[in-house]
mmCIF file of C-alpha atoms in Angstrom:
data_model
loop_
_atom_site.group_PDB
_atom_site.id
_atom_site.type_symbol
_atom_site.label_atom_id
_atom_site.label_comp_id
_atom_site.label_asym_id
_atom_site.label_seq_id
_atom_site.Cartn_x
_atom_site.Cartn_y
_atom_site.Cartn_z
ATOM 1 C CA MET A 1 96.693 39.555 55.776
ATOM 2 C CA LEU A 2 95.298 40.144 59.267
ATOM 3 C CA LYS A 3 91.586 39.970 58.517
ATOM 4 C CA SER A 4 91.517 36.375 59.743
ATOM 5 C CA ILE A 5 92.185 37.827 63.204
ATOM 6 C CA LEU A 6 90.526 41.227 62.902
ATOM 7 C CA ALA A 7 87.249 39.894 61.541
ATOM 8 C CA LEU A 8 86.786 37.877 64.714
ATOM 9 C CA ALA A 9 85.239 41.000 66.200
ATOM 10 C CA SER A 10 82.608 41.484 63.506
ATOM 11 C CA CYS A 11 79.982 38.922 64.390
ATOM 12 C CA VAL A 12 80.850 38.480 68.039
ATOM 13 C CA THR A 13 79.936 41.990 69.115
ATOM 14 C CA LEU A 14 76.599 41.819 67.317
ATOM 15 C CA ALA A 15 75.474 38.262 67.894
ATOM 16 C CA LEU A 16 75.359 38.237 71.699
ATOM 17 C CA PRO A 17 75.079 40.994 74.285
ATOM 18 C CA ALA A 18 78.745 41.928 74.666
ATOM 19 C CA ALA A 19 80.384 43.719 77.560
ATOM 20 C CA ALA A 20 80.429 47.427 76.853
ATOM 21 C CA SER A 21 84.188 47.419 77.170
ATOM 22 C CA ILE A 22 84.636 45.166 74.138
ATOM 23 C CA GLY A 23 82.986 47.696 71.837
ATOM 24 C CA CYS A 24 83.682 51.399 72.018
ATOM 25 C CA ASN A 25 82.030 54.799 71.779
ATOM 26 C CA ALA A 26 81.153 56.511 68.494
ATOM 27 C CA THR A 27 84.432 58.428 68.194
ATOM 28 C CA CYS A 28 86.457 55.324 68.961
ATOM 29 C CA ASP A 29 84.429 53.275 66.461
ATOM 30 C CA ALA A 30 84.960 55.831 63.682
ATOM 31 C CA LEU A 31 88.714 55.860 64.312
ATOM 32 C CA LEU A 32 88.819 52.068 64.295
ATOM 33 C CA LYS A 33 87.115 51.988 60.884
ATOM 34 C CA GLN A 34 89.640 54.498 59.534
ATOM 35 C CA GLY A 35 92.404 52.270 60.856
ATOM 36 C CA TYR A 36 90.947 49.218 59.116
ATOM 37 C CA VAL A 37 90.856 51.062 55.777
ATOM 38 C CA LEU A 38 94.458 52.211 56.174
ATOM 39 C CA GLN A 39 95.520 48.693 57.081
ATOM 40 C CA SER A 40 93.813 47.229 54.017
ATOM 41 C CA GLN A 41 95.905 49.690 51.978
ATOM 42 C CA GLY A 42 99.107 48.434 53.582
ATOM 43 C CA ARG A 43 99.612 51.653 55.563
ATOM 44 C CA ASN A 44 100.374 49.916 58.825
ATOM 45 C CA ARG A 45 102.031 52.857 60.597
ATOM 46 C CA ASP A 46 99.049 55.122 59.875
ATOM 47 C CA ALA A 47 96.627 52.354 60.878
ATOM 48 C CA MET A 48 98.435 51.896 64.197
ATOM 49 C CA GLY A 49 98.126 55.612 64.808
ATOM 50 C CA LYS A 50 94.361 55.422 64.310
ATOM 51 C CA PHE A 51 94.071 52.479 66.693
ATOM 52 C CA GLN A 52 96.042 54.453 69.285
ATOM 53 C CA GLU A 53 93.721 57.428 68.805
ATOM 54 C CA ALA A 54 90.730 55.114 69.180
ATOM 55 C CA SER A 55 92.112 53.815 72.467
ATOM 56 C CA ARG A 56 92.593 57.355 73.759
ATOM 57 C CA ALA A 57 89.039 58.222 72.688
ATOM 58 C CA ASP A 58 87.653 55.366 74.810
ATOM 59 C CA PRO A 59 90.264 54.153 77.334
ATOM 60 C CA ALA A 60 87.861 51.531 78.742
ATOM 61 C CA ALA A 61 87.379 49.798 75.377
ATOM 62 C CA SER A 62 89.343 46.629 74.701
ATOM 63 C CA LEU A 63 88.955 46.467 70.925
ATOM 64 C CA PRO A 64 91.456 49.229 69.948
ATOM 65 C CA VAL A 65 94.034 47.584 72.205
ATOM 66 C CA SER A 66 93.436 44.103 70.798
ATOM 67 C CA GLN A 67 93.672 45.470 67.238
ATOM 68 C CA MET A 68 97.095 46.891 68.086
ATOM 69 C CA ALA A 69 98.073 43.502 69.498
ATOM 70 C CA ALA A 70 96.981 41.844 66.254
ATOM 71 C CA MET A 71 99.030 44.319 64.234
ATOM 72 C CA PHE A 72 102.178 43.662 66.241
ATOM 73 C CA LEU A 73 101.682 39.923 65.777
ATOM 74 C CA GLY A 74 101.163 40.374 62.042
ATOM 75 C CA ILE A 75 104.341 42.402 61.502
ATOM 76 C CA ALA A 76 106.569 40.478 63.938
ATOM 77 C CA GLN A 77 109.609 39.506 61.899
ATOM 78 C CA GLY A 78 113.332 40.148 61.499
ATOM 79 C CA GLU A 79 115.575 41.355 64.314
ATOM 80 C CA ARG A 80 112.654 42.878 66.225
ATOM 81 C CA LYS A 81 110.463 39.789 65.998
ATOM 82 C CA ASP A 82 110.784 38.811 69.665
ATOM 83 C CA ALA A 83 110.191 42.375 70.885
ATOM 84 C CA MET A 84 107.106 42.691 68.669
ATOM 85 C CA ARG A 85 105.714 39.377 69.886
ATOM 86 C CA GLN A 86 106.263 40.506 73.481
ATOM 87 C CA GLU A 87 104.369 43.737 72.755
ATOM 88 C CA ALA A 88 101.571 41.759 71.107
ATOM 89 C CA THR A 89 101.369 39.600 74.244
ATOM 90 C CA ARG A 90 101.311 42.635 76.557
ATOM 91 C CA LEU A 91 98.594 44.386 74.560
ATOM 92 C CA ALA A 92 96.450 41.259 74.202
ATOM 93 C CA ARG A 93 96.560 40.672 77.971
ATOM 94 C CA LEU A 94 95.694 44.313 78.594
ATOM 95 C CA ALA A 95 92.759 44.011 76.190
ATOM 96 C CA LEU A 96 91.430 41.008 78.120
ATOM 97 C CA GLN A 97 91.662 42.982 81.354
ATOM 98 C CA LEU A 98 89.564 45.728 79.751
ATOM 99 C CA GLY A 99 87.133 43.363 78.051
ATOM 100 C CA PRO A 100 87.182 39.742 79.247
ATOM 101 C CA GLY A 101 86.310 37.567 76.266
ATOM 102 C CA ASP A 102 87.656 39.999 73.647
ATOM 103 C CA PRO A 103 87.846 37.543 70.706
ATOM 104 C CA VAL A 104 90.676 39.327 68.905
ATOM 105 C CA ALA A 105 92.880 39.297 72.006
ATOM 106 C CA GLN A 106 92.065 35.628 72.611
ATOM 107 C CA GLU A 107 93.073 34.726 69.088
ATOM 108 C CA VAL A 108 96.301 36.734 69.278
ATOM 109 C CA LEU A 109 97.348 34.898 72.447
ATOM 110 C CA ARG A 110 96.389 31.538 70.935
ATOM 111 C CA LYS A 111 98.523 32.196 67.869
ATOM 112 C CA LEU A 112 101.425 33.395 70.015
ATOM 113 C CA ASP A 113 101.240 30.233 72.126
ATOM 114 C CA GLU A 114 100.898 27.734 69.285
ATOM 115 C CA ASP A 115 103.890 25.612 68.335
ATOM 116 C CA ALA A 116 102.396 24.606 64.964
ATOM 117 C CA PRO A 117 99.891 26.947 63.250
ATOM 118 C CA GLN A 118 96.752 25.432 61.763
ATOM 119 C CA ALA A 119 96.962 24.961 58.013
ATOM 120 C CA ILE A 120 94.106 27.102 56.680
ATOM 121 C CA HIS A 121 94.361 27.718 52.939
ATOM 122 C CA GLU A 122 95.438 31.294 52.171
ATOM 123 C CA ALA A 123 94.950 33.397 49.066
ATOM 124 C CA SER A 124 97.726 33.970 46.555
ATOM 125 C CA GLY A 125 98.166 35.552 43.138
ATOM 126 C CA VAL A 126 95.045 36.986 41.528
ATOM 127 C CA ALA A 127 92.834 35.654 44.342
ATOM 128 C CA LEU A 128 94.921 37.591 46.862
ATOM 129 C CA ALA A 129 94.504 40.761 44.828
ATOM 130 C CA ALA A 130 90.732 40.246 44.781
ATOM 131 C CA MET A 131 90.719 39.673 48.552
ATOM 132 C CA GLN A 132 92.705 42.846 49.196
ATOM 133 C CA GLU A 133 90.326 44.810 46.985
ATOM 134 C CA ALA A 134 87.365 43.299 48.856
ATOM 135 C CA GLU A 135 88.829 44.216 52.232
ATOM 136 C CA GLY A 136 89.163 47.820 51.140
ATOM 137 C CA PHE A 137 85.477 47.833 50.230
ATOM 138 C CA PHE A 138 84.514 46.011 53.448
ATOM 139 C CA HIS A 139 86.273 48.435 55.776
ATOM 140 C CA ALA A 140 84.821 51.361 53.826
ATOM 141 C CA GLU A 141 81.388 49.750 54.418
ATOM 142 C CA LYS A 142 80.786 49.300 50.697
ATOM 143 C CA PHE A 143 79.398 45.850 51.332
ATOM 144 C CA ALA A 144 77.849 45.133 47.918
ATOM 145 C CA GLU A 145 81.208 45.784 46.222
ATOM 146 C CA ALA A 146 82.973 43.742 48.922
ATOM 147 C CA VAL A 147 80.727 40.728 48.253
ATOM 148 C CA GLN A 148 81.464 40.894 44.518
ATOM 149 C CA SER A 149 85.218 40.960 45.111
ATOM 150 C CA TYR A 150 85.175 38.245 47.766
ATOM 151 C CA GLU A 151 83.090 35.955 45.580
ATOM 152 C CA ARG A 152 85.389 36.634 42.625
ATOM 153 C CA ALA A 153 88.279 35.504 44.850
ATOM 154 C CA ALA A 154 86.309 32.343 45.679
ATOM 155 C CA GLN A 155 85.853 31.621 41.975
ATOM 156 C CA LEU A 156 89.540 32.239 41.303
ATOM 157 C CA ASP A 157 90.578 29.938 44.161
ATOM 158 C CA PRO A 158 87.894 27.332 45.009
ATOM 159 C CA ALA A 159 89.883 26.139 48.065
ATOM 160 C CA LEU A 160 89.740 29.592 49.663
ATOM 161 C CA SER A 161 87.167 29.304 52.458
ATOM 162 C CA GLN A 162 88.025 32.767 53.775
ATOM 163 C CA ALA A 163 86.552 34.349 50.645
ATOM 164 C CA TRP A 164 83.132 32.836 51.402
ATOM 165 C CA LEU A 165 83.527 33.632 55.094
ATOM 166 C CA TYR A 166 84.090 37.337 54.499
ATOM 167 C CA ALA A 167 81.424 37.516 51.808
ATOM 168 C CA GLY A 168 79.058 36.166 54.451
ATOM 169 C CA ASP A 169 80.364 38.691 56.957
ATOM 170 C CA SER A 170 79.513 41.459 54.482
ATOM 171 C CA PHE A 171 75.882 40.285 54.464
ATOM 172 C CA PHE A 172 75.954 39.870 58.254
ATOM 173 C CA MET A 173 76.983 43.505 58.667
ATOM 174 C CA GLN A 174 73.884 44.434 56.676
ATOM 175 C CA LYS A 175 71.747 42.186 58.947
ATOM 176 C CA ASN A 176 70.921 39.944 55.986
ATOM 177 C CA TYR A 177 71.390 36.788 58.028
ATOM 178 C CA ALA A 178 69.921 34.326 55.522
ATOM 179 C CA GLU A 179 72.419 35.336 52.819
ATOM 180 C CA ALA A 180 75.177 35.370 55.431
ATOM 181 C CA GLU A 181 74.260 31.819 56.438
ATOM 182 C CA THR A 182 74.470 30.670 52.814
ATOM 183 C CA ARG A 183 78.050 32.005 52.479
ATOM 184 C CA PHE A 184 79.166 30.726 55.858
ATOM 185 C CA ARG A 185 77.927 27.240 54.909
ATOM 186 C CA LYS A 186 79.949 27.464 51.709
ATOM 187 C CA ALA A 187 82.998 28.369 53.809
ATOM 188 C CA VAL A 188 82.697 25.344 56.119
ATOM 189 C CA GLY A 189 81.927 23.168 53.108
ATOM 190 C CA VAL A 190 85.194 24.227 51.483
ATOM 191 C CA GLU A 191 87.228 23.957 54.704
ATOM 192 C CA PRO A 192 85.530 22.063 57.564
ATOM 193 C CA LEU A 193 88.458 22.801 59.906
ATOM 194 C CA ASN A 194 87.829 26.563 59.726
ATOM 195 C CA GLY A 195 86.649 27.067 63.313
ATOM 196 C CA GLN A 196 85.997 30.766 62.785
ATOM 197 C CA ALA A 197 83.608 29.998 59.923
ATOM 198 C CA TRP A 198 81.580 27.639 62.126
ATOM 199 C CA ARG A 199 81.224 30.356 64.765
ATOM 200 C CA PHE A 200 80.154 32.968 62.212
ATOM 201 C CA LEU A 201 77.604 30.452 60.940
ATOM 202 C CA ALA A 202 76.333 30.076 64.502
ATOM 203 C CA ASP A 203 75.942 33.868 64.736
ATOM 204 C CA ALA A 204 73.817 33.964 61.583
ATOM 205 C CA LEU A 205 71.697 31.064 62.820
ATOM 206 C CA ILE A 206 71.083 32.694 66.206
ATOM 207 C CA PHE A 207 69.681 35.802 64.553
ATOM 208 C CA GLN A 208 67.281 33.640 62.571
ATOM 209 C CA GLY A 209 66.032 31.883 65.689
ATOM 210 C CA LYS A 210 67.726 28.589 64.773
ATOM 211 C CA ARG A 211 69.145 28.010 68.227
ATOM 212 C CA ASP A 212 69.688 24.244 68.070
ATOM 213 C CA ASP A 213 71.437 24.569 64.717
ATOM 214 C CA ALA A 214 73.609 27.334 66.168
ATOM 215 C CA GLN A 215 74.738 25.118 69.056
ATOM 216 C CA ALA A 216 75.500 22.337 66.589
ATOM 217 C CA ALA A 217 77.634 24.756 64.556
ATOM 218 C CA LEU A 218 79.554 25.826 67.659
ATOM 219 C CA LEU A 219 80.253 22.185 68.510
ATOM 220 C CA LYS A 220 81.614 21.713 64.987
ATOM 221 C CA GLY A 221 83.792 24.792 65.501
ATOM 222 C CA ILE A 222 85.193 23.338 68.719
ATOM 223 C CA GLU A 223 85.760 20.039 66.952
ATOM 224 C CA ALA A 224 87.643 21.875 64.203
ATOM 225 C CA GLN A 225 89.906 23.902 66.521
ATOM 226 C CA PRO A 226 89.477 23.123 70.241
ATOM 227 C CA SER A 227 91.860 25.874 71.340
ATOM 228 C CA GLN A 228 89.873 28.679 69.662
ATOM 229 C CA LEU A 229 88.187 30.200 72.723
ATOM 230 C CA PRO A 230 85.494 32.372 71.065
ATOM 231 C CA ASN A 231 83.577 29.216 70.100
ATOM 232 C CA TRP A 232 83.659 28.044 73.712
ATOM 233 C CA ASP A 233 82.629 31.484 74.972
ATOM 234 C CA LYS A 234 79.579 31.541 72.721
ATOM 235 C CA LEU A 235 78.623 27.972 73.654
ATOM 236 C CA GLU A 236 79.052 28.770 77.348
ATOM 237 C CA LYS A 237 76.601 31.686 77.111
ATOM 238 C CA MET A 238 74.039 29.573 75.264
ATOM 239 C CA ARG A 239 74.307 26.647 77.683
ATOM 240 C CA ALA A 240 74.121 28.946 80.706
ATOM 241 C CA ALA A 241 70.855 30.329 79.302
ATOM 242 C CA ASP A 242 69.622 26.725 78.995
ATOM 243 C CA GLY A 243 70.537 25.932 82.602
ATOM 244 C CA THR A 244 73.523 23.705 81.742
ATOM 245 C CA PRO A 245 76.520 26.009 82.340
ATOM 246 C CA LEU A 246 80.130 25.121 81.598
ATOM 247 C CA GLN A 247 83.017 25.298 84.053
ATOM 248 C CA ALA A 248 86.508 26.334 82.937
ATOM 249 C CA LEU A 249 89.224 23.767 83.682
ATOM 250 C CA ASN A 250 91.349 26.676 84.923
ATOM 251 C CA LEU A 251 94.668 24.914 85.400
ATOM 252 C CA LYS A 252 97.264 26.997 87.260
ATOM 253 C CA PRO A 253 100.735 25.761 86.225
ATOM 254 C CA MET A 254 103.320 25.913 89.010
ATOM 255 C CA ALA A 255 106.193 24.460 86.988
ATOM 256 C CA ARG A 256 107.080 24.417 83.322
ATOM 257 C CA LEU A 257 109.696 22.976 81.009
ATOM 258 C CA LEU A 258 112.037 25.481 79.386
ATOM 259 C CA ILE A 259 113.391 24.092 76.126
ATOM 260 C CA GLY A 260 117.147 24.643 75.943
ATOM 261 C CA GLN A 261 118.610 27.105 73.469
ATOM 262 C CA GLY A 262 122.121 26.595 72.157
ATOM 263 C CA SER A 263 123.217 24.152 74.849
ATOM 264 C CA ASN A 264 120.211 21.929 74.102
ATOM 265 C CA LYS A 265 119.735 21.448 77.850
ATOM 266 C CA ASN A 266 116.141 21.517 79.024
ATOM 267 C CA THR A 267 115.414 22.947 82.461
ATOM 268 C CA VAL A 268 112.365 22.878 84.719
ATOM 269 C CA GLU A 269 111.291 26.233 86.156
ATOM 270 C CA LEU A 270 109.360 26.084 89.426
ATOM 271 C CA ASP A 271 107.091 28.969 90.414
ATOM 272 C CA PRO A 272 107.124 30.153 94.040
ATOM 273 C CA PRO A 273 104.028 29.075 95.972
ATOM 274 C CA PRO A 274 101.193 31.606 96.227
ATOM 275 C CA GLN A 275 101.434 33.934 99.221
ATOM 276 C CA GLY A 276 100.198 32.181 102.347
ATOM 277 C CA SER A 277 100.587 28.697 100.847
ATOM 278 C CA PRO A 278 102.935 26.043 102.280
ATOM 279 C CA LEU A 279 106.430 25.907 100.822
ATOM 280 C CA LYS A 280 105.770 22.376 99.613
ATOM 281 C CA SER A 281 102.366 21.355 98.325
ATOM 282 C CA ALA A 282 100.803 18.518 96.411
ATOM 283 C CA GLU A 283 100.114 20.931 93.532
ATOM 284 C CA GLN A 284 103.779 21.876 93.250
ATOM 285 C CA ALA A 285 104.816 18.238 93.292
ATOM 286 C CA VAL A 286 102.299 17.322 90.587
ATOM 287 C CA TRP A 287 103.363 20.134 88.266
ATOM 288 C CA MET A 288 107.045 19.431 88.921
ATOM 289 C CA SER A 289 106.652 15.740 88.126
ATOM 290 C CA ARG A 290 104.759 16.557 84.931
ATOM 291 C CA ALA A 291 107.517 18.919 83.752
ATOM 292 C CA MET A 292 110.318 16.519 84.679
ATOM 293 C CA GLU A 293 108.613 13.622 82.901
ATOM 294 C CA GLU A 294 108.170 15.790 79.809
ATOM 295 C CA ALA A 295 111.869 16.687 79.904
ATOM 296 C CA ALA A 296 112.853 13.032 80.225
ATOM 297 C CA LEU A 297 110.586 11.951 77.372
ATOM 298 C CA LEU A 298 111.877 14.693 75.085
ATOM 299 C CA THR A 299 115.451 13.562 75.792
ATOM 300 C CA ARG A 300 114.663 9.996 74.739
ATOM 301 C CA LYS A 301 111.880 10.848 72.330
ATOM 302 C CA ASN A 302 111.921 7.477 70.499
ATOM 303 C CA GLY A 303 109.471 8.655 67.865
ATOM 304 C CA ARG A 304 106.810 9.792 70.334
ATOM 305 C CA SER A 305 104.460 12.477 69.083
ATOM 306 C CA PRO A 306 103.942 15.731 71.038
ATOM 307 C CA TYR A 307 100.515 14.424 72.092
ATOM 308 C CA ALA A 308 101.975 11.117 73.315
ATOM 309 C CA ILE A 309 104.604 12.981 75.338
ATOM 310 C CA ALA A 310 101.992 15.289 76.876
ATOM 311 C CA LEU A 311 99.708 12.362 77.736
ATOM 312 C CA ALA A 312 102.508 10.352 79.324
ATOM 313 C CA SER A 313 103.619 13.421 81.311
ATOM 314 C CA TRP A 314 100.136 13.949 82.705
ATOM 315 C CA ARG A 315 99.769 10.259 83.569
ATOM 316 C CA LYS A 316 102.984 10.451 85.548
ATOM 317 C CA ALA A 317 101.807 13.628 87.293
ATOM 318 C CA LEU A 318 98.466 12.101 88.257
ATOM 319 C CA GLN A 319 100.220 8.985 89.526
ATOM 320 C CA VAL A 320 102.240 11.251 91.827
ATOM 321 C CA ALA A 321 99.004 12.950 92.904
ATOM 322 C CA ALA A 322 97.522 9.580 93.860
ATOM 323 C CA GLU A 323 100.604 8.645 95.883
ATOM 324 C CA LEU A 324 100.631 11.993 97.690
ATOM 325 C CA SER A 325 96.949 11.803 98.581
ATOM 326 C CA ALA A 326 97.793 9.157 101.187
ATOM 327 C CA GLN A 327 100.157 11.535 103.011
ATOM 328 C CA PRO A 328 98.862 13.937 105.693
ATOM 329 C CA GLY A 329 98.467 17.484 104.435
ATOM 330 C CA MET A 330 99.321 16.594 100.819
ATOM 331 C CA ALA A 331 95.863 16.183 99.302
ATOM 332 C CA LEU A 332 95.108 18.220 96.171
ATOM 333 C CA SER A 333 92.896 21.270 96.572
ATOM 334 C CA ASP A 334 93.278 22.854 93.111
ATOM 335 C CA SER A 335 90.005 22.480 91.194
ATOM 336 C CA GLY A 336 91.691 22.053 87.804
ATOM 337 C CA LEU A 337 93.930 19.222 88.945
ATOM 338 C CA LEU A 338 91.052 17.587 90.817
ATOM 339 C CA ALA A 339 89.024 17.684 87.596
ATOM 340 C CA LEU A 340 91.851 15.924 85.756
ATOM 341 C CA VAL A 341 92.037 13.272 88.478
ATOM 342 C CA ALA A 342 88.312 12.593 88.068
ATOM 343 C CA LEU A 343 88.601 12.490 84.276
ATOM 344 C CA ASP A 344 91.512 10.068 84.510
ATOM 345 C CA LYS A 345 89.413 7.760 86.728
ATOM 346 C CA ASP A 346 86.750 7.803 83.998
ATOM 347 C CA ASP A 347 89.391 6.985 81.353
ATOM 348 C CA GLN A 348 88.852 10.426 79.805
ATOM 349 C CA LEU A 349 92.329 11.937 80.218
ATOM 350 C CA GLU A 350 93.093 11.478 76.508
ATOM 351 C CA THR A 351 89.899 13.284 75.529
ATOM 352 C CA ALA A 352 90.534 16.057 78.055
ATOM 353 C CA LEU A 353 93.984 16.644 76.608
ATOM 354 C CA LEU A 354 92.557 16.916 73.083
ATOM 355 C CA LEU A 355 89.619 19.180 73.913
ATOM 356 C CA LEU A 356 90.666 21.184 76.972
ATOM 357 C CA MET A 357 94.441 21.497 76.505
ATOM 358 C CA TYR A 358 94.676 21.281 72.720
ATOM 359 C CA ARG A 359 97.711 22.286 70.695
ATOM 360 C CA GLU A 360 97.879 22.100 66.925
ATOM 361 C CA ALA A 361 100.708 19.569 67.210
ATOM 362 C CA TYR A 362 98.017 17.148 68.468
ATOM 363 C CA ARG A 363 96.137 17.352 65.137
ATOM 364 C CA PRO A 364 96.800 13.721 63.997
ATOM 365 C CA GLU A 365 95.453 12.298 67.261
ATOM 366 C CA LEU A 366 92.491 14.690 67.241
ATOM 367 C CA GLU A 367 91.448 13.616 63.756
ATOM 368 C CA THR A 368 91.779 9.938 64.718
ATOM 369 C CA TRP A 369 89.677 10.519 67.849
ATOM 370 C CA LYS A 370 87.012 12.421 65.882
ATOM 371 C CA ALA A 371 86.720 9.590 63.368
ATOM 372 C CA ALA A 372 86.218 7.096 66.204
ATOM 373 C CA HIS A 373 83.812 9.369 68.146
ATOM 374 C CA PRO A 374 81.577 11.222 65.635
ATOM 375 C CA LYS A 375 79.586 12.947 68.414
ATOM 376 C CA GLY A 376 82.375 12.852 70.958
ATOM 377 C CA VAL A 377 82.631 16.606 71.585
ATOM 378 C CA LYS A 378 78.964 16.934 72.566
ATOM 379 C CA LYS A 379 79.036 13.766 74.679
ATOM 380 C CA PHE A 380 82.102 14.944 76.570
ATOM 381 C CA ILE A 381 80.655 18.409 77.229
ATOM 382 C CA ASP A 382 77.278 16.997 78.249
ATOM 383 C CA ALA A 383 78.905 14.523 80.617
ATOM 384 C CA TYR A 384 81.426 16.807 82.333
ATOM 385 C CA GLY A 385 80.386 20.417 81.635
ATOM 386 C CA LEU A 386 84.003 21.456 81.199
ATOM 387 C CA ARG A 387 85.665 23.927 78.854
ATOM 388 C CA PRO A 388 89.247 25.282 78.455
#
């Protein structure tokens, strides 16, 4: 079921002024809706054809392209799994070129990059049948019928937050924001780690003029899933309007660890320096040391968690940065690495790793940190103004 990705577009394009390239013209929009209906019927090939037609109808629009990316991700399996994932990656990146901030493309890339998917409860059995029926109604814009089916799914499976989320989305599409808010609150009540539900709640609150509550909901969404960029994008727009803008960390990796296949030998791949840059730079050395430390720690893992390995790797890299800073011509100039150096001096490297470089494998440490710092996300953002 791809609605968990596809529905990302629903509230985002309505709740804030979106770039024209994220939406599409009337012909494109009509073809997209036909594709959604076909997809809800399991007719993936026909749905893909409609998305392709939609893209041809409005070549500047990102949404048809990101929907195709989501489809390739959803059907990636078997012998063609790798090829389909590569096509999903290509299309998602193209969508972001057409419409920076396209939430569907962002979510596709996040899911492709994740080493451990977030455990959000999914429908099964009779609840799944009710959800599929509801999606058919939703994409046909029969919203009253969709709400009935979604809420029946919620009754059949009380742990299914997505049922309340999409019931709320049905009201949102009708601009009934109060009823949408009620359902979105039920969704986050059932599953507080559903970051998408927190963002949809924020959308409904914005349209009711509840701006402070909307920002609080976005912070909860970031707390639930720090790597889900649409929450950050929405918060960034709101804070910019308030005169407290956020700055992206914008790390530019110059070396990475390639996990060995078959031979079990891990290798470090070093990128060539940017054109016009010196052959050896402090940035290269920092990224190389981080990757080599990660490789060494993985070899002698000794029960370390993925988060512990990442933290130790960054500490080693920043130690190298400090040593290099004393050498002529080897001072760091990259803004992302300089931000990490400053955070490390403030004893905030652990927090930065959890909030700005999060991976789902860090979940145990994130939950421990959240319990110890109930308002930690807001305090960190207020103090440093950083985002992924």
